[in-house]
């Protein structure tokens, strides 16, 4: 048995799970938030308990050390020597990485080189990697890339119709994201319908604050909605999703902003936040919709329409579909958004069971028995995929 720490470091946070492998048993899990601010938040779950404290966490290094100290102090592990591997989620692997990789200085340098394509993510991942390397210098560390799962896309799916030398010189193409989630959910979908993965066509709707749709044919990604960066695709919490690129130059001229300033608005002040004028949190926008705020309702309608656009296109591209799977925070919890999407897909023979959709539980089917495409809610588990790859790549 091996104990693997699965890590997802953000710019001001560290999400983690310690799993016992190969049983895939979660020993502890939690998150450190507000790193670098005056007061942090440290939430940890273990032995059926949930505890929250407010430590000062100047950097990720202090966060990592506090986590490891907590594991010992609470008897979650007797010694840090019990941790045999650490797996790190990394958003952008570009074309450098076709698989998860044992972390070396060369790998870290390549992750840094790709920071322009994931400026909010890759630098934070490196900070997390460095912190764990310092705390556990003799433990193998593995980078698990969001983009690897999408490396199976064909050139017709990932290329943009821009000057070809942009691709040759700068790597301008679609890379996608949420690959670890899409892989897990599509594998689980095949298990749920009792069909070999190689014979299953699944459309995964990963709907969180960041959101993407993926067409998975035979266990392989054949297309996905996010592009060069996570900005492309459907509207999200603060991201606009796809739009006419002329919008950037037009707003630059009208408001005297630089292109970088406008792109920053499209990344951080658009989506749910920009359209509703209330919040990037779907719960707040739902409350506004229920209170009769037409902009909040429009926000969900626009997103649902864009999701359906991708689902329909992927249905045609794969020549059919066995399962549509909803996952991540909004996909798992927003029954009205799921209904909004599925009720637009009647032309494909998709039928929603309203009662099942309204029931709050974990993994379940929400389509009727006569629906031509089965619709499931499948909670994602990126951490277990990270742990599996860490064991495989580090040969633990």
Coordinates of C-alpha atoms in Angstrom, one line a residue:
X1 CA 0.0 0.0 0.0
X2 CA 1.2 3.5 -0.8
X3 CA 0.1 6.9 0.5
X4 CA -0.1 9.5 -2.3
X5 CA -0.7 13.2 -1.8
X6 CA -2.7 14.7 -4.7
X7 CA -2.2 18.5 -4.9
X8 CA -4.0 21.2 -6.9
X9 CA -2.3 24.6 -6.2
X10 CA -3.9 27.8 -7.2
X11 CA -2.6 31.3 -7.1
X12 CA -3.8 31.7 -3.5
X13 CA -4.9 28.2 -2.6
X14 CA -3.9 24.6 -2.2
X15 CA -6.4 21.8 -2.5
X16 CA -5.3 18.4 -1.4
X17 CA -6.2 14.7 -0.8
X18 CA -4.1 12.0 0.8
X19 CA -5.1 8.7 -0.7
X20 CA -4.2 5.1 0.1
X21 CA -3.4 3.3 -3.1
X22 CA -4.3 1.1 -4.9
X23 CA -7.5 1.0 -2.8
X24 CA -8.1 4.7 -3.6
X25 CA -9.2 5.3 -0.1
X26 CA -9.3 9.0 0.9
X27 CA -7.4 9.4 4.2
X28 CA -7.8 13.1 4.4
X29 CA -8.8 16.0 2.2
X30 CA -9.1 19.7 2.4
X31 CA -8.1 23.1 1.1
X32 CA -6.0 26.1 2.1
X33 CA -7.4 29.4 0.9
X34 CA -6.4 33.1 1.0
X35 CA -2.7 32.4 0.9
X36 CA -0.8 35.7 1.0
X37 CA -3.6 37.6 2.7
X38 CA -3.9 38.7 6.4
X39 CA -6.0 35.7 7.4
X40 CA -6.1 32.4 5.7
X41 CA -8.6 29.6 5.8
X42 CA -7.5 26.0 6.4
X43 CA -10.2 23.3 6.1
X44 CA -9.4 19.7 6.6
X45 CA -11.5 16.5 6.8
X46 CA -10.4 13.3 8.4
X47 CA -11.9 10.5 10.5
X48 CA -15.4 11.8 9.7
X49 CA -14.6 15.2 11.1
X50 CA -14.3 18.6 9.5
X51 CA -12.2 21.3 11.1
X52 CA -11.6 24.9 10.0
X53 CA -8.9 27.3 11.3
X54 CA -7.7 30.8 10.2
X55 CA -3.9 30.6 10.1
X56 CA -1.6 33.3 8.6
X57 CA -0.2 31.8 5.4
X58 CA 2.3 34.3 3.8
X59 CA 3.2 31.9 1.0
X60 CA 2.5 28.4 -0.3
X61 CA 5.6 27.2 1.5
X62 CA 4.0 27.9 4.9
X63 CA 0.8 26.3 3.8
X64 CA 2.6 23.1 2.8
X65 CA 4.5 23.0 6.0
X66 CA 1.3 23.5 8.0
X67 CA -0.4 20.8 6.1
X68 CA 2.4 18.3 6.8
X69 CA 2.6 19.3 10.4
X70 CA -1.1 18.8 10.8
X71 CA -0.9 15.3 9.4
X72 CA 1.5 14.4 12.2
X73 CA -0.2 16.4 14.9
X74 CA -3.6 14.8 14.3
X75 CA -2.2 11.3 13.9
X76 CA -3.3 11.1 10.3
X77 CA 0.2 9.7 9.6
X78 CA 2.7 8.7 12.1
X79 CA 5.6 9.9 10.0
X80 CA 6.0 11.8 6.8
X81 CA 8.0 8.9 5.5
X82 CA 4.6 7.2 5.0
X83 CA 4.0 9.6 2.0
X84 CA 5.5 7.8 -1.0
X85 CA 4.5 10.2 -3.8
X86 CA 3.1 13.6 -4.6
X87 CA 1.0 14.3 -7.7
X88 CA 0.5 17.9 -8.9
X89 CA -2.3 19.1 -11.2
X90 CA -0.8 21.3 -13.9
X91 CA -3.2 23.1 -16.2
X92 CA -1.0 23.7 -19.3
X93 CA 1.4 21.2 -20.7
X94 CA 1.3 22.4 -24.3
X95 CA 2.8 20.1 -26.9
X96 CA 5.7 19.4 -24.6
X97 CA 3.9 16.7 -22.6
X98 CA 2.0 13.8 -24.1
X99 CA 1.7 12.1 -20.7
X100 CA 2.1 12.8 -17.0
X101 CA 5.7 13.3 -16.1
X102 CA 8.1 12.7 -13.2
X103 CA 9.1 16.2 -12.1
X104 CA 12.7 17.3 -12.9
X105 CA 14.2 20.8 -13.3
X106 CA 13.7 20.5 -17.0
X107 CA 10.0 19.7 -16.5
X108 CA 9.6 22.7 -14.2
X109 CA 11.3 24.9 -16.8
X110 CA 8.9 23.8 -19.5
X111 CA 5.9 24.4 -17.2
X112 CA 7.3 27.9 -16.7
X113 CA 7.8 28.4 -20.4
X114 CA 4.1 27.7 -20.9
X115 CA 3.0 30.2 -18.3
X116 CA 1.8 32.7 -20.9
X117 CA -0.9 30.2 -21.9
X118 CA -2.1 29.7 -18.3
X119 CA -0.9 32.8 -16.4
X120 CA -3.2 32.3 -13.4
X121 CA -2.3 28.6 -13.1
X122 CA 1.2 27.4 -14.2
X123 CA 3.1 29.8 -12.0
X124 CA 1.0 28.8 -9.0
X125 CA 1.6 25.1 -9.8
X126 CA 5.4 25.7 -9.7
X127 CA 5.1 27.4 -6.3
X128 CA 3.3 24.4 -5.0
X129 CA 5.8 22.0 -6.5
X130 CA 8.7 23.8 -5.0
X131 CA 7.1 23.9 -1.6
X132 CA 6.5 20.1 -1.6
X133 CA 10.0 19.5 -3.0
X134 CA 11.5 21.4 -0.1
X135 CA 9.3 19.7 2.5
X136 CA 9.7 16.2 1.1
X137 CA 13.0 16.2 -0.8
X138 CA 13.3 12.5 -1.2
X139 CA 9.7 11.8 -2.4
X140 CA 9.0 11.5 -6.1
X141 CA 6.8 14.3 -7.5
X142 CA 4.7 13.9 -10.6
X143 CA 3.1 16.5 -12.9
X144 CA -0.4 15.5 -14.1
X145 CA -1.4 17.9 -17.0
X146 CA -4.9 19.0 -17.8
X147 CA -4.0 19.2 -21.5
X148 CA -2.6 15.6 -21.9
X149 CA -6.0 14.0 -22.2
X150 CA -6.8 16.3 -25.2
X151 CA -3.6 15.4 -27.1
X152 CA -5.7 12.7 -28.9
X153 CA -7.6 15.4 -30.8
X154 CA -7.0 15.4 -34.5
X155 CA -5.4 18.4 -36.2
X156 CA -8.8 19.4 -37.7
X157 CA -10.1 19.7 -34.2
X158 CA -7.3 21.6 -32.6
X159 CA -6.1 23.9 -35.3
X160 CA -7.3 27.5 -35.8
X161 CA -7.7 29.0 -39.3
X162 CA -5.0 31.6 -38.6
X163 CA -1.7 32.0 -40.4
X164 CA 0.0 28.6 -40.2
X165 CA 3.3 30.1 -39.0
X166 CA 1.5 31.2 -35.8
X167 CA 1.2 27.5 -34.9
X168 CA 4.7 26.7 -36.0
X169 CA 6.3 29.7 -34.2
X170 CA 4.1 30.2 -31.1
X171 CA 2.0 27.0 -30.7
X172 CA -1.3 28.8 -31.4
X173 CA -3.8 26.0 -31.3
X174 CA -6.5 24.5 -29.1
X175 CA -5.2 22.7 -26.0
X176 CA -8.3 22.4 -23.8
X177 CA -8.4 22.0 -20.0
X178 CA -10.1 19.9 -17.3
X179 CA -8.7 16.8 -19.0
X180 CA -8.3 14.9 -15.8
X181 CA -11.9 15.5 -15.0
X182 CA -13.2 14.6 -18.4
X183 CA -11.1 11.4 -18.4
X184 CA -12.5 10.3 -15.0
X185 CA -16.1 11.1 -15.8
X186 CA -16.1 9.4 -19.2
X187 CA -14.5 6.2 -17.8
X188 CA -17.1 6.2 -15.0
X189 CA -19.9 6.7 -17.5
X190 CA -18.9 3.6 -19.5
X191 CA -18.9 1.6 -16.2
X192 CA -22.4 2.9 -15.4
X193 CA -23.9 1.8 -18.7
X194 CA -22.1 -1.5 -18.7
X195 CA -20.4 -0.9 -22.0
X196 CA -16.6 -1.2 -22.9
X197 CA -14.9 2.2 -22.8
X198 CA -13.6 1.7 -26.3
X199 CA -17.2 1.4 -27.6
X200 CA -18.7 4.3 -25.6
X201 CA -19.4 7.9 -26.9
X202 CA -19.7 10.4 -24.1
X203 CA -20.2 14.1 -23.9
X204 CA -18.9 15.5 -20.6
X205 CA -20.2 18.8 -19.3
X206 CA -17.7 20.0 -16.6
X207 CA -19.6 23.0 -15.2
X208 CA -17.9 24.8 -12.4
X209 CA -16.7 28.4 -12.1
X210 CA -14.5 27.3 -14.9
X211 CA -16.4 25.2 -17.4
X212 CA -15.8 23.1 -20.5
X213 CA -17.5 20.5 -22.7
X214 CA -15.7 17.5 -24.1
X215 CA -16.5 14.9 -26.7
X216 CA -15.0 11.5 -25.7
X217 CA -15.1 8.7 -28.2
X218 CA -13.8 5.3 -27.1
X219 CA -12.1 6.9 -24.1
X220 CA -10.3 9.5 -26.1
X221 CA -10.9 13.2 -26.3
X222 CA -11.8 14.1 -29.9
X223 CA -12.8 17.8 -29.2
X224 CA -13.3 20.2 -26.4
X225 CA -14.6 23.7 -25.9
X226 CA -11.6 25.4 -24.2
X227 CA -8.9 26.6 -26.6
X228 CA -5.4 28.1 -26.5
X229 CA -6.4 29.2 -23.0
X230 CA -9.4 28.6 -20.7
X231 CA -11.1 31.7 -22.1
X232 CA -12.6 30.0 -25.1
X233 CA -15.8 28.0 -24.9
X234 CA -19.0 28.5 -22.9
X235 CA -19.6 31.4 -20.5
X236 CA -18.2 30.7 -17.0
X237 CA -18.1 32.4 -13.6
X238 CA -16.0 35.3 -14.8
X239 CA -15.0 34.3 -18.3
X240 CA -16.9 35.3 -21.4
X241 CA -16.4 32.2 -23.5
X242 CA -16.2 32.4 -27.2
X243 CA -16.9 35.7 -29.0
X244 CA -16.0 37.7 -32.0
X245 CA -12.3 38.7 -31.5
X246 CA -13.1 42.1 -33.0
X247 CA -14.8 42.8 -29.7
X248 CA -11.3 43.3 -28.2
X249 CA -10.1 46.0 -30.7
X250 CA -13.6 47.6 -30.6
X251 CA -13.6 48.1 -26.8
X252 CA -9.9 49.2 -27.0
X253 CA -11.0 52.0 -29.3
X254 CA -14.2 53.0 -27.5
X255 CA -12.8 52.9 -23.9
X256 CA -9.1 53.7 -24.5
X257 CA -8.0 50.4 -23.0
X258 CA -5.1 48.1 -24.1
X259 CA -5.7 44.7 -25.5
X260 CA -4.3 43.2 -22.3
X261 CA -6.8 45.2 -20.2
X262 CA -9.8 44.0 -22.3
X263 CA -8.7 40.4 -22.2
X264 CA -8.4 40.7 -18.5
X265 CA -12.0 41.9 -18.4
X266 CA -13.0 38.9 -20.5
X267 CA -11.2 36.6 -18.1
X268 CA -12.2 38.2 -14.8
X269 CA -15.2 40.4 -15.1
X270 CA -17.4 38.7 -17.7
X271 CA -19.4 35.5 -17.7
X272 CA -21.9 35.2 -14.8
X273 CA -20.4 38.3 -13.1
X274 CA -20.5 40.5 -16.2
X275 CA -23.9 39.5 -17.5
X276 CA -25.8 39.3 -14.2
X277 CA -24.1 42.3 -12.6
X278 CA -24.4 40.5 -9.3
X279 CA -21.8 37.8 -8.8
X280 CA -19.7 35.1 -10.3
X281 CA -21.3 32.6 -7.8
X282 CA -24.1 30.6 -9.4
X283 CA -26.0 30.5 -6.1
X284 CA -26.2 34.3 -6.1
X285 CA -27.3 34.4 -9.7
X286 CA -29.9 31.7 -9.0
X287 CA -31.3 33.8 -6.1
X288 CA -31.5 36.8 -8.4
X289 CA -33.3 34.7 -11.1
X290 CA -35.8 33.5 -8.5
X291 CA -36.4 37.1 -7.5
X292 CA -37.3 38.0 -11.0
X293 CA -34.0 39.6 -12.1
X294 CA -34.2 39.2 -15.9
X295 CA -30.4 39.6 -16.3
X296 CA -29.8 36.6 -14.0
X297 CA -32.2 34.5 -16.0
X298 CA -30.6 35.7 -19.2
X299 CA -27.2 34.7 -17.8
X300 CA -28.3 31.1 -17.4
X301 CA -30.2 31.0 -20.7
X302 CA -27.1 32.2 -22.6
X303 CA -24.9 29.6 -21.0
X304 CA -27.4 26.8 -21.5
X305 CA -27.7 27.8 -25.2
X306 CA -23.9 27.7 -25.6
X307 CA -23.7 24.3 -23.9
X308 CA -26.3 22.9 -26.2
X309 CA -24.4 24.3 -29.2
X310 CA -21.4 22.2 -28.2
X311 CA -23.4 19.1 -27.3
X312 CA -25.2 19.1 -30.6
X313 CA -22.0 19.7 -32.6
X314 CA -20.2 16.9 -30.7
X315 CA -23.2 14.5 -31.2
X316 CA -22.8 15.0 -35.0
X317 CA -19.0 14.9 -34.9
X318 CA -18.9 11.5 -33.1
X319 CA -21.9 10.1 -35.0
X320 CA -24.0 9.7 -31.9
X321 CA -23.7 9.7 -28.2
X322 CA -24.4 7.1 -25.4
X323 CA -24.1 9.4 -22.4
X324 CA -24.3 13.1 -21.5
X325 CA -22.6 13.5 -18.1
X326 CA -22.9 16.6 -15.8
X327 CA -20.1 17.1 -13.3
X328 CA -18.4 19.8 -11.1
X329 CA -20.0 22.3 -8.8
X330 CA -22.8 23.7 -11.1
X331 CA -23.2 20.5 -13.1
X332 CA -23.8 18.5 -9.9
X333 CA -25.9 21.1 -8.0
X334 CA -27.8 23.3 -10.4
X335 CA -30.9 21.4 -11.3
X336 CA -32.4 24.3 -13.2
X337 CA -29.3 24.6 -15.4
X338 CA -29.4 20.9 -16.2
X339 CA -33.1 21.1 -17.0
X340 CA -32.5 24.2 -19.2
X341 CA -29.9 22.3 -21.2
X342 CA -31.6 18.9 -21.5
X343 CA -35.0 20.3 -22.4
X344 CA -33.4 22.0 -25.4
X345 CA -32.1 18.6 -26.7
X346 CA -35.4 16.9 -27.4
X347 CA -34.6 16.7 -31.1
X348 CA -31.9 14.2 -30.2
X349 CA -34.4 12.1 -28.3
X350 CA -33.1 13.2 -24.9
X351 CA -35.7 13.1 -22.1
X352 CA -35.3 14.4 -18.6
X353 CA -36.9 12.8 -15.6
X354 CA -37.8 15.9 -13.6
X355 CA -38.2 14.0 -10.4
X356 CA -34.7 12.4 -10.6
X357 CA -33.2 15.8 -11.6
X358 CA -34.8 17.4 -8.6
X359 CA -33.5 14.8 -6.1
X360 CA -30.3 15.9 -4.3
X361 CA -27.9 12.9 -4.1
X362 CA -24.6 12.0 -5.6
X363 CA -24.1 9.9 -8.7
X364 CA -27.3 9.1 -10.5
X365 CA -29.2 8.9 -13.8
X366 CA -31.6 11.8 -14.5
X367 CA -33.0 10.7 -17.9
X368 CA -36.1 8.7 -18.5
X369 CA -36.0 5.0 -19.4
X370 CA -37.0 5.8 -23.0
X371 CA -34.4 8.6 -23.5
X372 CA -32.3 7.8 -26.5
X373 CA -29.2 9.3 -24.7
X374 CA -28.7 8.5 -21.0
X375 CA -28.0 11.5 -18.8
X376 CA -26.0 11.2 -15.6
X377 CA -24.7 13.3 -12.8
X378 CA -21.2 12.0 -12.1
X379 CA -19.2 13.8 -9.4
X380 CA -15.7 14.3 -10.7
X381 CA -12.7 12.9 -8.9
X382 CA -9.6 14.6 -10.3
X383 CA -7.6 13.7 -7.2
X384 CA -7.9 10.0 -7.7
X385 CA -6.7 10.3 -11.3
X386 CA -3.7 12.3 -10.1
X387 CA -3.0 9.6 -7.6
X388 CA -3.3 6.8 -10.2
X389 CA -0.9 8.6 -12.5
X390 CA 1.6 9.3 -9.7
X391 CA 1.7 5.6 -8.9
X392 CA 2.1 4.7 -12.5
X393 CA 4.7 7.3 -13.6
X394 CA 6.8 7.1 -10.4
X395 CA 6.5 3.3 -10.4
X396 CA 5.4 3.3 -6.7

